Tab-separated table of C-alpha atoms in Angstrom:
chain	number	residue	atom	x	y	z
A	1257	MET	CA	0.431	0.467	-0.518
A	1258	GLU	CA	1.631	3.208	-0.768
A	1259	ILE	CA	1.183	6.610	1.601
A	1260	SER	CA	1.230	10.253	0.798
A	1261	PHE	CA	4.416	12.221	1.809
A	1262	PHE	CA	1.889	13.811	5.009
A	1263	GLU	CA	1.979	10.290	5.745
A	1264	TYR	CA	6.097	9.993	5.451
A	1265	VAL	CA	6.017	13.554	7.419
A	1266	LEU	CA	4.259	12.251	10.546
A	1267	TRP	CA	5.995	9.287	10.858
A	1268	PHE	CA	9.011	10.585	10.844
A	1269	ILE	CA	8.048	13.788	14.190
A	1270	VAL	CA	6.396	10.400	15.456
A	1271	ALA	CA	10.047	8.547	15.763
A	1272	ILE	CA	12.270	11.808	16.217
A	1273	SER	CA	10.082	12.784	19.211
A	1274	VAL	CA	10.064	9.722	20.308
A	1275	LEU	CA	14.041	9.578	19.487
A	1276	VAL	CA	14.952	12.244	21.455
A	1277	ALA	CA	12.196	11.908	24.516
A	1278	ALA	CA	14.571	9.212	25.276
A	1279	HIS	CA	17.433	10.812	25.182
A	1280	GLU	CA	16.433	14.009	26.265
A	1281	PHE	CA	15.374	11.986	29.402
A	1282	GLY	CA	18.710	10.471	30.145
A	1283	HIS	CA	19.825	13.483	30.721
A	1284	TYR	CA	16.935	14.885	32.704
A	1285	TYR	CA	16.936	11.238	34.788
A	1286	VAL	CA	19.596	11.336	35.820
A	1287	ALA	CA	20.342	15.105	36.904
A	1288	ARG	CA	18.002	15.378	39.027
A	1289	ARG	CA	18.698	11.601	40.534
A	1290	LEU	CA	22.551	13.718	41.237
A	1291	GLY	CA	21.231	16.486	41.986
A	1292	PHE	CA	21.355	19.738	39.718
A	1293	LYS	CA	18.574	21.667	39.486
A	1294	VAL	CA	16.983	20.854	35.915
A	1295	LEU	CA	15.113	24.129	35.002
A	1296	ARG	CA	12.474	22.663	31.868
A	1297	PHE	CA	12.312	19.841	29.426
A	1298	SER	CA	11.090	19.931	26.181
A	1299	ILE	CA	10.088	17.981	22.785
A	1300	GLY	CA	10.337	20.068	20.246
A	1301	PHE	CA	12.875	23.564	20.097
A	1302	GLY	CA	10.881	27.145	19.540
A	1303	ARG	CA	7.419	28.525	21.697
A	1304	PRO	CA	4.963	25.783	24.118
A	1305	LEU	CA	2.162	24.453	21.793
A	1306	LEU	CA	1.689	22.145	25.826
A	1307	ARG	CA	3.322	23.013	28.945
A	1308	TRP	CA	1.952	22.252	32.200
A	1309	ARG	CA	4.594	23.220	35.538
A	1310	GLY	CA	5.563	20.116	38.197
A	1311	GLY	CA	5.243	20.765	41.425
A	1312	PRO	CA	7.833	21.515	44.759
A	1313	PRO	CA	10.688	22.951	44.861
A	1314	ASP	CA	11.767	22.871	41.912
A	1315	HIS	CA	8.791	22.937	39.164
A	1316	VAL	CA	9.946	22.093	36.289
A	1317	GLU	CA	8.733	23.055	33.055
A	1318	TYR	CA	7.706	20.470	30.376
A	1319	TRP	CA	7.123	21.565	27.084
A	1320	LEU	CA	6.107	20.208	23.631
A	1321	SER	CA	7.595	22.505	21.517
A	1322	ALA	CA	6.970	24.213	18.734
A	1323	LEU	CA	9.493	22.533	15.453
A	1324	PRO	CA	10.369	18.443	16.505
A	1325	ILE	CA	13.390	17.999	15.387
A	1326	GLY	CA	15.029	17.751	19.029
A	1327	GLY	CA	14.973	18.291	22.064
A	1328	TYR	CA	16.849	19.884	24.967
A	1329	VAL	CA	16.669	19.270	29.188
A	1330	LYS	CA	18.057	23.188	30.505
A	1331	MET	CA	19.876	22.939	33.944
A	1332	LEU	CA	20.469	25.532	36.340
A	1333	ASP	CA	23.295	27.711	35.067
A	1334	GLU	CA	25.694	30.681	35.843
A	1335	HIS	CA	26.963	30.886	32.647
A	1336	GLU	CA	22.913	31.997	31.379
A	1337	GLY	CA	22.205	33.867	34.041
A	1338	PRO	CA	21.548	35.155	37.743
A	1339	VAL	CA	22.485	32.072	40.028
A	1340	ASP	CA	20.259	32.359	42.996
A	1341	PRO	CA	23.353	31.386	46.489
A	1342	ASN	CA	20.744	28.827	47.987
A	1343	ASP	CA	20.739	26.642	44.551
A	1344	ARG	CA	24.328	27.853	43.730
A	1345	ALA	CA	25.263	24.244	44.656
A	1346	ARG	CA	23.006	23.000	42.114
A	1347	ALA	CA	23.815	24.431	39.167
A	1348	PHE	CA	25.424	22.327	37.167
A	1349	HIS	CA	29.224	23.795	36.094
A	1350	GLN	CA	29.340	23.423	39.872
A	1351	ARG	CA	28.371	19.830	40.152
A	1352	PRO	CA	31.610	17.444	40.557
A	1353	ILE	CA	33.161	17.059	37.100
A	1354	TRP	CA	32.489	12.869	37.078
A	1355	GLN	CA	28.299	13.609	37.576
A	1356	ARG	CA	28.292	15.900	34.811
A	1357	VAL	CA	29.702	13.553	32.327
A	1358	ALA	CA	27.404	11.177	33.930
A	1359	VAL	CA	24.707	13.652	32.991
A	1360	LEU	CA	25.780	14.065	30.035
A	1361	LEU	CA	26.481	10.599	28.766
A	1362	ALA	CA	23.285	9.265	30.070
A	1363	GLY	CA	21.073	10.573	27.477
A	1364	PRO	CA	23.073	8.181	24.362
A	1365	ALA	CA	23.371	5.848	27.216
A	1366	PHE	CA	19.804	5.668	26.627
A	1367	ASN	CA	19.396	5.523	23.176
A	1368	PHE	CA	20.858	2.671	23.320
A	1369	LEU	CA	18.815	0.988	26.085
A	1370	PHE	CA	15.325	1.810	24.451
A	1371	ALA	CA	17.200	0.391	21.458
A	1372	ILE	CA	17.382	-2.882	23.513
A	1373	LEU	CA	14.041	-2.842	24.904
A	1374	ALA	CA	12.208	-1.869	21.011
A	1375	TYR	CA	14.379	-4.816	19.729
A	1376	TRP	CA	13.162	-7.639	23.021
A	1377	ALA	CA	9.747	-6.235	22.561
A	1378	MET	CA	9.938	-6.429	18.416
A	1379	PHE	CA	10.937	-10.023	19.101
A	1380	VAL	CA	8.676	-11.236	21.931
A	1381	SER	CA	5.862	-10.123	19.353
A	1382	GLY	CA	7.442	-11.437	16.769
A	1383	VAL	CA	8.977	-10.044	13.177
A	1384	GLN	CA	8.399	-10.874	9.446
A	1385	ALA	CA	11.900	-10.943	7.510
A	1386	VAL	CA	12.591	-12.527	3.785
A	1387	LYS	CA	15.141	-14.927	3.980
A	1388	PRO	CA	18.637	-14.603	1.817
A	1389	VAL	CA	17.042	-16.236	-1.176
A	1390	ILE	CA	18.970	-14.937	-4.765
A	1391	ALA	CA	16.823	-13.915	-7.038
A	1392	ALA	CA	18.391	-13.105	-10.537
A	1393	VAL	CA	21.881	-12.483	-11.174
A	1394	GLU	CA	23.581	-10.644	-14.475
A	1395	THR	CA	25.835	-12.294	-16.928
A	1396	ASP	CA	28.602	-11.670	-16.974
A	1397	SER	CA	29.206	-10.385	-13.062
A	1398	VAL	CA	30.317	-11.135	-9.922
A	1399	ALA	CA	28.490	-13.424	-8.996
A	1400	ALA	CA	27.512	-15.142	-11.569
A	1401	ARG	CA	31.675	-15.360	-11.845
A	1402	ALA	CA	31.173	-16.599	-8.741
A	1403	GLY	CA	29.183	-19.020	-9.417
A	1404	ILE	CA	26.275	-18.148	-7.646
A	1405	ALA	CA	23.228	-18.928	-9.311
A	1406	PRO	CA	19.038	-17.586	-9.300
A	1407	GLY	CA	17.764	-19.248	-6.149
A	1408	ASP	CA	20.641	-19.918	-3.871
A	1409	ALA	CA	19.595	-19.224	-0.596
A	1410	ILE	CA	23.093	-17.592	1.194
A	1411	GLU	CA	23.095	-19.422	4.681
A	1412	ALA	CA	26.922	-17.652	5.845
A	1413	ILE	CA	29.160	-14.754	4.961
A	1414	GLY	CA	32.389	-14.441	6.404
A	1415	GLY	CA	31.650	-18.216	8.219
A	1416	GLU	CA	29.477	-16.530	10.359
A	1417	PRO	CA	24.731	-17.627	9.629
A	1418	VAL	CA	22.637	-15.173	8.495
A	1419	ALA	CA	18.874	-15.756	8.656
A	1420	THR	CA	17.386	-12.830	6.691
A	1421	TRP	CA	18.337	-10.311	4.129
A	1422	GLU	CA	18.866	-7.849	5.912
A	1423	ASP	CA	21.550	-10.076	8.501
A	1424	ALA	CA	23.414	-10.260	4.775
A	1425	THR	CA	23.656	-6.814	3.762
A	1426	LEU	CA	24.949	-6.009	7.592
A	1427	ARG	CA	27.237	-9.230	6.954
A	1428	PHE	CA	28.106	-7.897	3.557
A	1429	LEU	CA	29.515	-5.097	4.687
A	1430	ASP	CA	31.776	-5.997	7.373
A	1431	GLU	CA	32.673	-8.496	5.265
A	1432	LEU	CA	33.893	-5.848	2.515
A	1433	LEU	CA	35.199	-3.806	4.913
A	1434	GLY	CA	38.440	-6.251	5.151
A	1435	ASP	CA	40.488	-7.556	1.799
A	1436	GLY	CA	37.864	-7.717	-0.568
A	1437	ARG	CA	37.603	-11.386	-0.577
A	1438	ILE	CA	33.895	-12.569	0.675
A	1439	ASP	CA	32.999	-16.417	0.916
A	1440	LEU	CA	29.532	-17.033	1.234
A	1441	ALA	CA	28.361	-20.812	2.071
A	1442	LEU	CA	25.188	-21.225	-0.058
A	1443	ARG	CA	22.306	-23.689	-0.875
A	1444	SER	CA	21.078	-24.730	-3.824
A	1445	PRO	CA	17.372	-24.796	-4.540
A	1446	ASP	CA	18.161	-29.360	-4.507
A	1447	GLY	CA	19.339	-29.078	-1.046
A	1448	VAL	CA	23.553	-28.931	-2.389
A	1449	ALA	CA	25.779	-27.002	-0.351
A	1450	ARG	CA	28.506	-25.262	-1.852
A	1451	ASP	CA	30.893	-22.443	-0.574
A	1452	VAL	CA	32.012	-19.741	-2.882
A	1453	GLU	CA	34.313	-16.302	-3.046
A	1454	LEU	CA	33.548	-13.096	-4.649
A	1455	ASP	CA	36.965	-10.627	-5.474
A	1456	VAL	CA	35.822	-7.192	-4.967
A	1457	ARG	CA	38.339	-6.006	-4.174
A	1458	GLY	CA	39.134	-2.026	-5.190
A	1459	ARG	CA	35.490	-1.928	-5.280
A	1460	SER	CA	34.842	-1.255	-1.421
A	1461	ALA	CA	33.945	2.350	-1.902
A	1462	GLU	CA	31.825	2.117	-4.664
A	1463	ILE	CA	29.758	-0.868	-4.016
A	1464	THR	CA	28.865	0.758	-0.755
A	1465	GLU	CA	27.013	3.335	-2.005
A	1466	PRO	CA	23.212	2.452	-0.861
A	1467	THR	CA	21.423	1.707	-4.418
A	1468	VAL	CA	25.146	-0.253	-5.582
A	1469	LEU	CA	25.800	-2.475	-3.077
A	1470	TRP	CA	23.230	-5.866	-4.511
A	1471	SER	CA	22.953	-4.479	-7.543
A	1472	GLY	CA	27.445	-4.366	-8.213
A	1473	LEU	CA	27.472	-7.653	-7.502
A	1474	GLY	CA	25.010	-8.935	-10.111
A	1475	ILE	CA	22.349	-9.724	-7.668
A	1476	ARG	CA	19.224	-9.134	-7.968
A	1477	LEU	CA	16.949	-8.953	-4.626
A	1478	GLY	CA	13.327	-9.783	-4.280
A	1479	LEU	CA	11.369	-13.368	-3.933
A	1480	PRO	CA	12.642	-15.402	-6.560
A	1481	PRO	CA	9.740	-16.542	-9.440
A	1482	VAL	CA	8.976	-19.968	-8.308
A	1483	VAL	CA	6.020	-21.703	-8.297
A	1484	GLY	CA	4.934	-23.009	-4.735
A	1485	LYS	CA	1.531	-24.583	-4.810
A	1486	VAL	CA	-0.598	-24.591	-8.496
A	1487	VAL	CA	-4.433	-23.600	-7.033
A	1488	GLU	CA	-6.545	-26.947	-7.754
A	1489	GLY	CA	-8.830	-25.537	-11.387
A	1490	SER	CA	-7.075	-22.223	-12.197
A	1491	PRO	CA	-5.392	-21.441	-15.011
A	1492	ALA	CA	-1.651	-22.917	-14.027
A	1493	GLU	CA	-3.461	-26.345	-13.406
A	1494	GLN	CA	-4.710	-26.517	-16.370
A	1495	ALA	CA	-1.429	-25.769	-18.576
A	1496	GLY	CA	0.170	-27.671	-16.863
A	1497	LEU	CA	2.487	-25.693	-14.286
A	1498	ARG	CA	4.163	-27.409	-11.115
A	1499	ALA	CA	5.004	-26.566	-7.888
A	1500	GLY	CA	8.657	-26.058	-7.497
A	1501	ASP	CA	8.923	-23.983	-11.766
A	1502	ARG	CA	11.131	-21.083	-11.754
A	1503	MET	CA	9.543	-18.290	-14.726
A	1504	LEU	CA	12.006	-17.503	-16.913
A	1505	ARG	CA	10.122	-14.995	-19.026
A	1506	VAL	CA	6.516	-14.180	-19.956
A	1507	ASP	CA	5.811	-13.603	-23.459
A	1508	GLY	CA	9.312	-13.241	-24.692
A	1509	GLU	CA	9.637	-10.778	-21.045
A	1510	PRO	CA	12.308	-12.010	-18.804
A	1511	VAL	CA	11.564	-12.264	-15.649
A	1512	ALA	CA	13.790	-11.469	-12.979
A	1513	THR	CA	11.677	-11.264	-9.625
A	1514	TRP	CA	8.292	-12.913	-8.659
A	1515	ASN	CA	7.233	-8.639	-8.271
A	1516	GLU	CA	8.376	-8.582	-12.389
A	1517	TRP	CA	6.231	-12.124	-12.680
A	1518	ALA	CA	3.591	-9.890	-10.294
A	1519	GLN	CA	2.839	-6.798	-11.962
A	1520	TYR	CA	2.291	-8.194	-16.009
A	1521	LEU	CA	0.416	-10.489	-15.204
A	1522	ARG	CA	-1.760	-7.760	-13.071
A	1523	ALA	CA	-1.269	-5.512	-16.508
A	1524	ARG	CA	-3.579	-7.637	-18.379
A	1525	PRO	CA	-6.613	-9.835	-17.154
A	1526	GLY	CA	-7.843	-11.979	-18.977
A	1527	ALA	CA	-5.407	-11.975	-21.910
A	1528	THR	CA	-3.455	-15.086	-22.772
A	1529	VAL	CA	0.334	-15.633	-22.153
A	1530	GLU	CA	3.262	-17.744	-22.717
A	1531	ILE	CA	4.817	-18.854	-20.089
A	1532	ALA	CA	9.083	-19.748	-20.711
A	1533	LEU	CA	9.577	-22.264	-17.098
A	1534	LEU	CA	12.536	-24.185	-16.217
A	1535	ARG	CA	11.492	-27.566	-14.399
A	1536	GLY	CA	14.942	-29.193	-12.947
A	1537	ASP	CA	17.070	-28.709	-15.564
A	1538	ARG	CA	14.702	-28.511	-18.704
A	1539	GLU	CA	12.863	-25.356	-20.335
A	1540	ILE	CA	9.152	-25.936	-21.211
A	1541	VAL	CA	6.716	-23.456	-22.695
A	1542	THR	CA	3.669	-23.300	-22.567
A	1543	ARG	CA	-0.024	-20.688	-22.331
A	1544	ALA	CA	-1.620	-19.853	-20.108
A	1545	THR	CA	-5.768	-17.417	-19.773
A	1546	LEU	CA	-5.753	-15.172	-17.026
A	1547	LYS	CA	-9.140	-14.665	-15.088
A	1548	ALA	CA	-10.499	-11.585	-15.949
A	1549	LEU	CA	-10.290	-10.630	-12.492
A	1550	VAL	CA	-7.006	-10.952	-11.071
A	1551	ASP	CA	-7.411	-12.773	-7.293
A	1552	ARG	CA	-4.996	-12.858	-4.641
A	1553	THR	CA	-4.656	-15.882	-2.325
A	1554	GLY	CA	-2.049	-15.399	0.240
A	1555	GLN	CA	0.950	-13.217	-1.414
A	1556	SER	CA	-0.086	-13.177	-4.673
A	1557	TYR	CA	-2.417	-14.937	-6.359
A	1558	ASN	CA	-1.838	-12.987	-9.545
A	1559	GLY	CA	-4.878	-14.794	-11.843
A	1560	VAL	CA	-3.235	-18.006	-13.234
A	1561	GLY	CA	-3.174	-19.439	-9.850
A	1562	VAL	CA	0.175	-20.446	-8.339
A	1563	GLU	CA	1.217	-18.886	-4.777
A	1564	GLN	CA	5.351	-18.223	-4.707
A	1565	VAL	CA	7.670	-20.164	-2.581
A	1566	ASP	CA	7.903	-19.377	1.013
A	1567	VAL	CA	11.127	-17.339	0.991
A	1568	PHE	CA	9.347	-15.688	4.302
A	1569	THR	CA	10.811	-16.626	7.924
A	1570	VAL	CA	9.440	-15.152	11.598
A	1571	GLN	CA	11.668	-14.200	13.641
A	1572	ARG	CA	9.911	-14.435	17.652
A	1573	TYR	CA	11.738	-15.687	20.737
A	1574	GLY	CA	10.501	-16.172	24.652
A	1575	PHE	CA	9.504	-12.748	27.561
A	1576	ILE	CA	12.851	-13.906	28.755
A	1577	GLU	CA	15.098	-14.949	25.174
A	1578	SER	CA	14.471	-12.109	23.636
A	1579	LEU	CA	16.015	-9.986	26.053
A	1580	PRO	CA	19.813	-11.469	25.405
A	1581	ARG	CA	19.463	-11.901	21.423
A	1582	ALA	CA	18.102	-8.064	22.270
A	1583	VAL	CA	20.926	-6.479	23.852
A	1584	THR	CA	23.678	-9.068	21.348
A	1585	GLU	CA	21.495	-7.381	18.295
A	1586	THR	CA	21.857	-3.948	19.689
A	1587	TRP	CA	26.058	-3.970	20.404
A	1588	LYS	CA	26.258	-5.723	17.011
A	1589	PHE	CA	24.802	-2.837	14.770
A	1590	SER	CA	25.741	-0.806	17.315
A	1591	VAL	CA	29.674	-1.711	16.094
A	1592	PHE	CA	28.909	-1.987	12.938
A	1593	SER	CA	27.406	1.847	12.751
A	1594	VAL	CA	30.825	2.825	14.463
A	1595	SER	CA	33.145	0.463	11.746
A	1596	MET	CA	30.759	2.573	8.896
A	1597	VAL	CA	31.711	6.102	10.511
A	1598	ALA	CA	35.160	5.921	10.452
A	1599	HIS	CA	35.802	3.899	7.541
A	1600	MET	CA	34.009	6.903	5.723
A	1601	ILE	CA	35.872	9.179	7.233
A	1602	THR	CA	39.329	7.162	5.928
A	1603	GLY	CA	37.592	6.761	1.810
A	1604	GLU	CA	36.720	3.509	1.955
A	1605	VAL	CA	32.910	3.845	2.400
A	1606	SER	CA	31.019	6.221	0.152
A	1607	LEU	CA	29.668	9.409	1.602
A	1608	LYS	CA	26.567	8.763	0.273
A	1609	ASN	CA	25.444	6.044	3.033
A	1610	MET	CA	24.883	9.269	5.516
A	1611	SER	CA	21.157	9.499	5.207
A	1612	GLY	CA	18.741	12.740	6.336
A	1613	PRO	CA	15.428	13.603	7.253
A	1614	LEU	CA	14.346	12.901	3.613
A	1615	SER	CA	14.914	9.088	3.624
A	1616	ILE	CA	15.243	8.705	7.660
A	1617	GLY	CA	10.797	9.463	6.414
A	1618	GLU	CA	10.531	7.282	3.898
A	1619	ILE	CA	11.565	4.909	6.085
A	1620	ALA	CA	9.917	5.769	9.078
A	1621	GLY	CA	6.985	5.602	6.939
A	1622	SER	CA	7.841	2.250	4.986
A	1623	SER	CA	8.253	0.479	8.609
A	1624	ALA	CA	5.321	2.062	10.421
A	1625	ASN	CA	3.200	0.750	7.492
A	1626	ALA	CA	5.107	-2.711	7.165
A	1627	GLY	CA	3.667	-2.996	10.840
A	1628	PHE	CA	4.132	-1.928	14.479
A	1629	ALA	CA	7.133	-4.732	15.024
A	1630	MET	CA	8.968	-3.682	11.520
A	1631	PHE	CA	8.075	0.125	13.400
A	1632	LEU	CA	10.586	-0.825	16.808
A	1633	LYS	CA	13.502	-1.987	14.292
A	1634	PHE	CA	13.590	0.936	13.357
A	1635	LEU	CA	13.234	2.939	15.810
A	1636	ALA	CA	15.846	0.412	17.379
A	1637	ALA	CA	18.265	1.548	14.864
A	1638	VAL	CA	17.618	5.233	14.272
A	1639	SER	CA	18.526	5.293	18.713
A	1640	ILE	CA	21.296	3.508	18.072
A	1641	SER	CA	22.264	6.402	15.354
A	1642	LEU	CA	21.889	9.187	17.210
A	1643	GLY	CA	23.791	7.869	20.640
A	1644	ILE	CA	26.494	7.080	18.931
A	1645	ILE	CA	26.483	10.657	16.780
A	1646	ASN	CA	25.800	12.463	20.326
A	1647	LEU	CA	29.117	10.948	20.806
A	1648	PHE	CA	31.186	12.291	18.015
A	1649	PRO	CA	34.289	15.220	20.333
A	1650	ILE	CA	32.002	17.283	18.129
A	1651	PRO	CA	30.913	21.523	20.588
A	1652	LEU	CA	27.069	21.369	20.937
A	1653	LEU	CA	27.141	17.495	20.949
A	1654	ASP	CA	27.022	15.528	24.149
A	1655	GLY	CA	30.382	14.127	22.850
A	1656	GLY	CA	31.919	17.671	22.865
A	1657	GLN	CA	30.218	19.118	26.114
A	1658	ILE	CA	32.476	15.959	27.897
A	1659	VAL	CA	35.577	17.037	26.726
A	1660	TYR	CA	34.847	20.236	27.480
A	1661	GLN	CA	34.758	18.939	31.078
A	1662	LEU	CA	37.670	16.526	30.393
A	1663	ALA	CA	40.144	19.522	29.517
A	1664	GLU	CA	38.853	21.415	32.501
A	1665	GLY	CA	39.150	18.321	35.396
A	1666	ILE	CA	43.097	18.277	33.442
A	1667	LYS	CA	42.917	22.208	33.675
A	1668	GLY	CA	42.188	22.196	36.712
A	1669	SER	CA	40.290	25.184	35.695
A	1670	PRO	CA	37.445	26.169	33.427
A	1671	LEU	CA	37.929	26.532	30.555
A	1672	SER	CA	38.045	30.542	29.278
A	1673	GLU	CA	34.729	31.875	27.036
A	1674	ARG	CA	36.324	33.529	24.159
A	1675	VAL	CA	37.528	29.182	23.434
A	1676	MET	CA	34.258	27.969	24.640
A	1677	LEU	CA	32.556	30.421	21.478
A	1678	ILE	CA	34.790	29.634	19.683
A	1679	GLY	CA	34.200	25.765	19.627
A	1680	HIS	CA	30.949	26.377	19.993
A	1681	GLN	CA	31.266	28.052	16.194
A	1682	LEU	CA	33.251	25.236	14.764
A	1683	GLY	CA	30.126	23.016	16.316
A	1684	ILE	CA	27.170	25.264	14.623
A	1685	LEU	CA	29.290	24.943	11.344
A	1686	PHE	CA	30.571	21.818	11.172
A	1687	ILE	CA	27.220	20.280	12.595
A	1688	ILE	CA	25.243	22.164	8.680
A	1689	ALA	CA	27.785	21.106	6.818
A	1690	LEU	CA	27.461	17.765	8.001
A	1691	MET	CA	23.026	18.447	7.597
A	1692	GLY	CA	23.605	19.606	4.208
A	1693	PHE	CA	25.572	17.182	2.698
A	1694	ALA	CA	22.895	14.579	4.182
A	1695	PHE	CA	19.836	16.109	2.578
A	1696	TYR	CA	21.856	16.818	-0.585
A	1697	ASN	CA	21.906	13.256	-0.165
A	1698	ASP	CA	18.709	12.291	0.025
A	1699	VAL	CA	17.804	14.452	-2.928
A	1700	VAL	CA	19.837	12.720	-5.145
A	1701	ARG	CA	18.567	9.841	-3.965
A	1702	MET	CA	15.370	10.193	-4.188
A	1703	PHE	CA	15.026	12.179	-7.391
A	1704	GLY	CA	17.887	11.554	-8.857
A	1705	SER	CA	21.115	13.109	-10.410
């Protein structure tokens, strides 16, 4: 089901608001526990749309503000105005340095904690994913030269098992950052296991571009056009189709994925089509007349009367078992994200992987449309990214503020106002440049260069 631009924007706002709330709550909670005086907790910037005041003794203000692109926790600080002598000991810069660092670390820490909880809820409720079965292989491609064939299922990459296309993508990118030789364990449709090696030396940065990753290897993603079941009394049964048949062509048009097959047939209700299919090692050509009204059963029916082979898997675990899996998933994605950032800096990974608000909004909408579990998975991934980014040693971010506090501890006195001002100005310039580049990537990715 297609979703509108308005829905993309809506889900982007929902996602960012939830993740910012988790991040800022980390600062807020630890600050109050350690005795800092918190003046305001705001989700969003600008004028408040909703606000209320907490009880004594601090009467903290809680705001829901007009610009839903961030948030902040305002603490008592003599750098921002006069401080009542009675409250001076609770001002931010009067607290011990280790407490200030703890408060600053709490925001990213709560992002990681949120990711763990989101993965845990996802695993408990169950999430459907696609098994890493290769739909098609381009002629004379890296994959073809390695001996990969349509219908092969990827069971392991670099010696580590993979269960879904997402697992395969993350493992492939991780291996790609090595020596350029990637070992794959495959299983053919008839159950024969074999190992192959992909040689991508010298092409790492090119292949890591988001739209090039698998196509650069000559691998077509999607569901393979293989018949899983023939419906009794359907045009497919009358035409002699059998379970296990692989579609090759329809009316002479090559078919690489199930989606291509389905789209071709849906556009021709009532027509008679010529179908070329592969049965074992033999190519067979038959003709079938589509139903005038294109029915659908399960994933697809498509007028001919066949259902696709089952390539879906459901990741669902028990209430207790899901927790260590969630921790492991958070750790793995965190390590992977840090590795990707490091290799972007060195030029080994394409900078086109940076995503801005347009891409995040699109993915937020698509994942929400795919169900609650998929939206949780999206939130977990973005929360981890937000936590990592905020640890960068850049002024304005938590990591930069931590550097300031540590420098004060080493120096034995606060940094000068001039140094702090220059740092903030450099931080603003860096953030603007980073956001501008990410937005440019979004525009190119969505509308073409």
